[in-house]
Each structure stands twice: as structure tokens, then as C-alpha cells.
């Protein structure tokens, strides 16, 4: 239900438009969050520019799958027709925003040759290490 307004906006927009999408993953299971890059790749490949904010680690970590390209099949992805979706790595930039005592800082996160984040999302990794450390210590 939360993604419906985003879908409508992406279908309605023409090439050359810019859309800001705030936290598209809200109320979405992680498995489906990993499919968001394919949805957005389709819009970008049609000439739209997207700026997306997220609190999810799944969405940005799954960008590499869309950059590598994948055939979306009716069986696996439940799409009405099969299609290949591939996102050009040059059309993607991932930033991490952090607040510290000096203010807000943006850090560009590097993508590897396959389009995956080279070092994950530093602030998310910090939290995950702490939580997993408690579980497995």
C-alpha cells in the first residue's frame, strides 16, 4: 500500500523529470526491499532522475543486482511479462548522511566493479556488529 503512490508518480513522470522518494521501504519485507532497485532502474532507464532516501540497508546493498542486470521472470518476480532490467553503474551514487558535533556530513560510498557497496554502510555496520556481538559472544 505504501509503494502505490511511488509507482503512480514514476509511471506519470516523463523523461527529464526529477523525483524525490523518501523511504520507499516502509512496511516492506526485506526480500521485497531488495527488488526496489529494479523498479527504480526502470524509471532511470526511461530518463527520470531519482533521489531516494532510506533507513534500510537492504535497498542500497541490493543495487548491485540491478547494476549487473537480471531477467525478471513471471515465475520468480511475478511480473506480467518477462523483461531484462539493467541499471548503468554510472547513473548511481550512494551517500551516507551522518550528524556529528560539527553538523551534517555526506560521504560518498564507493561501488565495486559489480555495482555493490565496497564496504557496506559504515553506520549500519557499527550497529550490526554491536547487536551480533551480543548474540554471539
PDB file of C-alpha atoms in Angstrom:
ATOM      1  CA  UNK A   1       0.000   0.000   0.000  1.00  0.00           C
ATOM      2  CA  UNK A   2       2.856   2.393   0.814  1.00  0.00           C
ATOM      3  CA  UNK A   3       4.568   1.894  -2.553  1.00  0.00           C
ATOM      4  CA  UNK A   4       1.464   2.645  -4.662  1.00  0.00           C
ATOM      5  CA  UNK A   5       1.879   6.464  -4.709  1.00  0.00           C
ATOM      6  CA  UNK A   6       5.507   5.992  -5.755  1.00  0.00           C
ATOM      7  CA  UNK A   7       4.505   3.676  -8.603  1.00  0.00           C
ATOM      8  CA  UNK A   8       1.895   6.171  -9.814  1.00  0.00           C
ATOM      9  CA  UNK A   9       4.412   9.017  -9.738  1.00  0.00           C
ATOM     10  CA  UNK A  10       7.041   7.022 -11.644  1.00  0.00           C
ATOM     11  CA  UNK A  11       4.540   5.986 -14.324  1.00  0.00           C
ATOM     12  CA  UNK A  12       3.180   9.527 -14.627  1.00  0.00           C
ATOM     13  CA  UNK A  13       6.550  11.277 -14.860  1.00  0.00           C
ATOM     14  CA  UNK A  14       8.212  11.866 -18.204  1.00  0.00           C
ATOM     15  CA  UNK A  15      11.870  11.658 -19.147  1.00  0.00           C
ATOM     16  CA  UNK A  16      13.860  14.551 -17.721  1.00  0.00           C
ATOM     17  CA  UNK A  17      11.875  14.813 -14.506  1.00  0.00           C
ATOM     18  CA  UNK A  18      13.351  14.512 -11.033  1.00  0.00           C
ATOM     19  CA  UNK A  19      11.528  12.714  -8.235  1.00  0.00           C
ATOM     20  CA  UNK A  20      12.420  12.671  -4.552  1.00  0.00           C
ATOM     21  CA  UNK A  21      11.382   9.412  -2.889  1.00  0.00           C
ATOM     22  CA  UNK A  22      11.560   9.231   0.871  1.00  0.00           C
ATOM     23  CA  UNK A  23      11.923   5.810   2.481  1.00  0.00           C
ATOM     24  CA  UNK A  24      10.178   3.639  -0.117  1.00  0.00           C
ATOM     25  CA  UNK A  25      10.857   0.547   2.019  1.00  0.00           C
ATOM     26  CA  UNK A  26       8.449   1.487   4.816  1.00  0.00           C
ATOM     27  CA  UNK A  27       6.298  -1.518   5.828  1.00  0.00           C
ATOM     28  CA  UNK A  28       8.040  -3.701   3.262  1.00  0.00           C
ATOM     29  CA  UNK A  29       9.603  -7.089   3.974  1.00  0.00           C
ATOM     30  CA  UNK A  30      13.405  -7.129   3.371  1.00  0.00           C
ATOM     31  CA  UNK A  31      13.018  -9.578   0.469  1.00  0.00           C
ATOM     32  CA  UNK A  32      10.851  -7.053  -1.375  1.00  0.00           C
ATOM     33  CA  UNK A  33      13.139  -4.166  -0.436  1.00  0.00           C
ATOM     34  CA  UNK A  34      15.847  -5.883  -2.486  1.00  0.00           C
ATOM     35  CA  UNK A  35      13.580  -5.607  -5.539  1.00  0.00           C
ATOM     36  CA  UNK A  36      13.270  -1.816  -5.289  1.00  0.00           C
ATOM     37  CA  UNK A  37      16.453  -1.200  -7.330  1.00  0.00           C
ATOM     38  CA  UNK A  38      14.778  -2.914 -10.300  1.00  0.00           C
ATOM     39  CA  UNK A  39      11.716  -0.691 -10.026  1.00  0.00           C
ATOM     40  CA  UNK A  40      13.850   2.419  -9.876  1.00  0.00           C
ATOM     41  CA  UNK A  41      16.190   1.187 -12.632  1.00  0.00           C
ATOM     42  CA  UNK A  42      13.203   1.020 -14.957  1.00  0.00           C
ATOM     43  CA  UNK A  43      12.397   4.695 -14.238  1.00  0.00           C
ATOM     44  CA  UNK A  44      16.039   5.787 -14.586  1.00  0.00           C
ATOM     45  CA  UNK A  45      16.374   3.890 -17.872  1.00  0.00           C
ATOM     46  CA  UNK A  46      13.329   5.847 -19.082  1.00  0.00           C
ATOM     47  CA  UNK A  47      15.175   9.129 -18.422  1.00  0.00           C
ATOM     48  CA  UNK A  48      13.976  10.029 -14.943  1.00  0.00           C
ATOM     49  CA  UNK A  49      16.308  11.221 -12.210  1.00  0.00           C
ATOM     50  CA  UNK A  50      15.582   9.846  -8.744  1.00  0.00           C
ATOM     51  CA  UNK A  51      16.827  10.953  -5.352  1.00  0.00           C
ATOM     52  CA  UNK A  52      15.968   8.319  -2.776  1.00  0.00           C
ATOM     53  CA  UNK A  53      16.418   8.424   0.986  1.00  0.00           C
ATOM     54  CA  UNK A  54      16.295   5.245   3.019  1.00  0.00           C
ATOM     55  CA  UNK A  55      16.751   3.876   6.514  1.00  0.00           C
ATOM     56  CA  UNK A  56      17.157   0.394   5.042  1.00  0.00           C
ATOM     57  CA  UNK A  57      20.406  -1.451   4.455  1.00  0.00           C
ATOM     58  CA  UNK A  58      18.741  -3.931   2.097  1.00  0.00           C
ATOM     59  CA  UNK A  59      17.851  -1.480  -0.657  1.00  0.00           C
ATOM     60  CA  UNK A  60      21.327   0.040  -1.193  1.00  0.00           C
ATOM     61  CA  UNK A  61      23.063  -3.312  -0.711  1.00  0.00           C
ATOM     62  CA  UNK A  62      20.874  -4.782  -3.481  1.00  0.00           C
ATOM     63  CA  UNK A  63      21.783  -2.093  -6.031  1.00  0.00           C
ATOM     64  CA  UNK A  64      24.492  -4.354  -7.448  1.00  0.00           C
ATOM     65  CA  UNK A  65      21.878  -6.854  -8.592  1.00  0.00           C
ATOM     66  CA  UNK A  66      20.183  -4.200 -10.731  1.00  0.00           C
ATOM     67  CA  UNK A  67      23.544  -2.902 -11.984  1.00  0.00           C
ATOM     68  CA  UNK A  68      24.577  -6.407 -13.029  1.00  0.00           C
ATOM     69  CA  UNK A  69      21.187  -6.790 -14.666  1.00  0.00           C
ATOM     70  CA  UNK A  70      18.684  -9.539 -14.262  1.00  0.00           C
ATOM     71  CA  UNK A  71      15.921 -11.061 -16.273  1.00  0.00           C
ATOM     72  CA  UNK A  72      12.677 -10.525 -14.416  1.00  0.00           C
ATOM     73  CA  UNK A  73      10.591 -13.626 -14.995  1.00  0.00           C
ATOM     74  CA  UNK A  74       6.912 -14.105 -14.361  1.00  0.00           C
ATOM     75  CA  UNK A  75       7.620 -17.097 -12.147  1.00  0.00           C
ATOM     76  CA  UNK A  76      10.311 -15.586  -9.908  1.00  0.00           C
ATOM     77  CA  UNK A  77       9.210 -11.940  -9.790  1.00  0.00           C
ATOM     78  CA  UNK A  78       5.502 -12.195 -10.628  1.00  0.00           C
ATOM     79  CA  UNK A  79       5.786  -9.570 -13.373  1.00  0.00           C
ATOM     80  CA  UNK A  80       3.161  -9.529 -16.137  1.00  0.00           C
ATOM     81  CA  UNK A  81       5.796 -10.015 -18.838  1.00  0.00           C
ATOM     82  CA  UNK A  82       9.430 -11.044 -18.777  1.00  0.00           C
ATOM     83  CA  UNK A  83      11.987  -8.309 -19.263  1.00  0.00           C
ATOM     84  CA  UNK A  84      15.662  -7.624 -18.709  1.00  0.00           C
ATOM     85  CA  UNK A  85      16.445  -4.738 -16.392  1.00  0.00           C
ATOM     86  CA  UNK A  86      19.930  -3.360 -16.045  1.00  0.00           C
ATOM     87  CA  UNK A  87      20.985  -0.146 -14.333  1.00  0.00           C
ATOM     88  CA  UNK A  88      24.063   1.694 -15.605  1.00  0.00           C
ATOM     89  CA  UNK A  89      26.587   1.962 -12.755  1.00  0.00           C
ATOM     90  CA  UNK A  90      27.465   5.481 -13.919  1.00  0.00           C
ATOM     91  CA  UNK A  91      23.896   6.576 -13.104  1.00  0.00           C
ATOM     92  CA  UNK A  92      24.174   5.590  -9.424  1.00  0.00           C
ATOM     93  CA  UNK A  93      25.640   7.429  -6.451  1.00  0.00           C
ATOM     94  CA  UNK A  94      25.143   6.315  -2.846  1.00  0.00           C
ATOM     95  CA  UNK A  95      25.754   8.716   0.009  1.00  0.00           C
ATOM     96  CA  UNK A  96      25.662   8.175   3.732  1.00  0.00           C
ATOM     97  CA  UNK A  97      24.477  11.111   5.799  1.00  0.00           C
ATOM     98  CA  UNK A  98      25.696  11.437   9.374  1.00  0.00           C
ATOM     99  CA  UNK A  99      25.307  14.050  12.027  1.00  0.00           C
ATOM    100  CA  UNK A 100      28.157  14.853  14.378  1.00  0.00           C
ATOM    101  CA  UNK A 101      29.127  17.771  16.620  1.00  0.00           C
ATOM    102  CA  UNK A 102      30.129  19.814  13.550  1.00  0.00           C
ATOM    103  CA  UNK A 103      26.837  19.287  11.701  1.00  0.00           C
ATOM    104  CA  UNK A 104      25.695  17.029   8.897  1.00  0.00           C
ATOM    105  CA  UNK A 105      28.254  15.250   6.737  1.00  0.00           C
ATOM    106  CA  UNK A 106      27.710  13.432   3.441  1.00  0.00           C
ATOM    107  CA  UNK A 107      30.061  10.615   2.492  1.00  0.00           C
ATOM    108  CA  UNK A 108      30.060   9.084  -0.983  1.00  0.00           C
ATOM    109  CA  UNK A 109      30.086   5.296  -0.632  1.00  0.00           C
ATOM    110  CA  UNK A 110      32.154   3.515  -3.278  1.00  0.00           C
ATOM    111  CA  UNK A 111      30.679   0.860  -5.523  1.00  0.00           C
ATOM    112  CA  UNK A 112      32.845  -2.038  -6.647  1.00  0.00           C
ATOM    113  CA  UNK A 113      33.160  -3.074 -10.303  1.00  0.00           C
ATOM    114  CA  UNK A 114      29.972  -5.150 -10.000  1.00  0.00           C
ATOM    115  CA  UNK A 115      27.953  -2.296  -8.502  1.00  0.00           C
ATOM    116  CA  UNK A 116      27.884  -3.467  -4.891  1.00  0.00           C
ATOM    117  CA  UNK A 117      28.921  -1.236  -1.988  1.00  0.00           C
ATOM    118  CA  UNK A 118      32.625  -1.856  -1.370  1.00  0.00           C
ATOM    119  CA  UNK A 119      32.471  -1.526   2.393  1.00  0.00           C
ATOM    120  CA  UNK A 120      28.790  -1.697   3.216  1.00  0.00           C
ATOM    121  CA  UNK A 121      27.165   1.177   5.071  1.00  0.00           C
ATOM    122  CA  UNK A 122      29.538   2.181   7.882  1.00  0.00           C
ATOM    123  CA  UNK A 123      26.965   3.428  10.410  1.00  0.00           C
ATOM    124  CA  UNK A 124      24.772   0.364   9.822  1.00  0.00           C
ATOM    125  CA  UNK A 125      27.741  -1.989  10.185  1.00  0.00           C
ATOM    126  CA  UNK A 126      28.588  -0.392  13.533  1.00  0.00           C
ATOM    127  CA  UNK A 127      25.094  -1.155  14.877  1.00  0.00           C
ATOM    128  CA  UNK A 128      25.059  -4.676  13.380  1.00  0.00           C
ATOM    129  CA  UNK A 129      28.448  -5.517  14.940  1.00  0.00           C
ATOM    130  CA  UNK A 130      27.234  -4.379  18.333  1.00  0.00           C
ATOM    131  CA  UNK A 131      23.997  -6.368  18.129  1.00  0.00           C
ATOM    132  CA  UNK A 132      25.544  -9.517  16.668  1.00  0.00           C
ATOM    133  CA  UNK A 133      28.355  -9.232  19.216  1.00  0.00           C
ATOM    134  CA  UNK A 134      25.779  -9.524  21.989  1.00  0.00           C
ATOM    135  CA  UNK A 135      24.135 -12.526  20.327  1.00  0.00           C
ATOM    136  CA  UNK A 136      27.316 -14.456  19.539  1.00  0.00           C
ATOM    137  CA  UNK A 137      29.523 -13.525  22.484  1.00  0.00           C
TER     138      UNK A 137
END
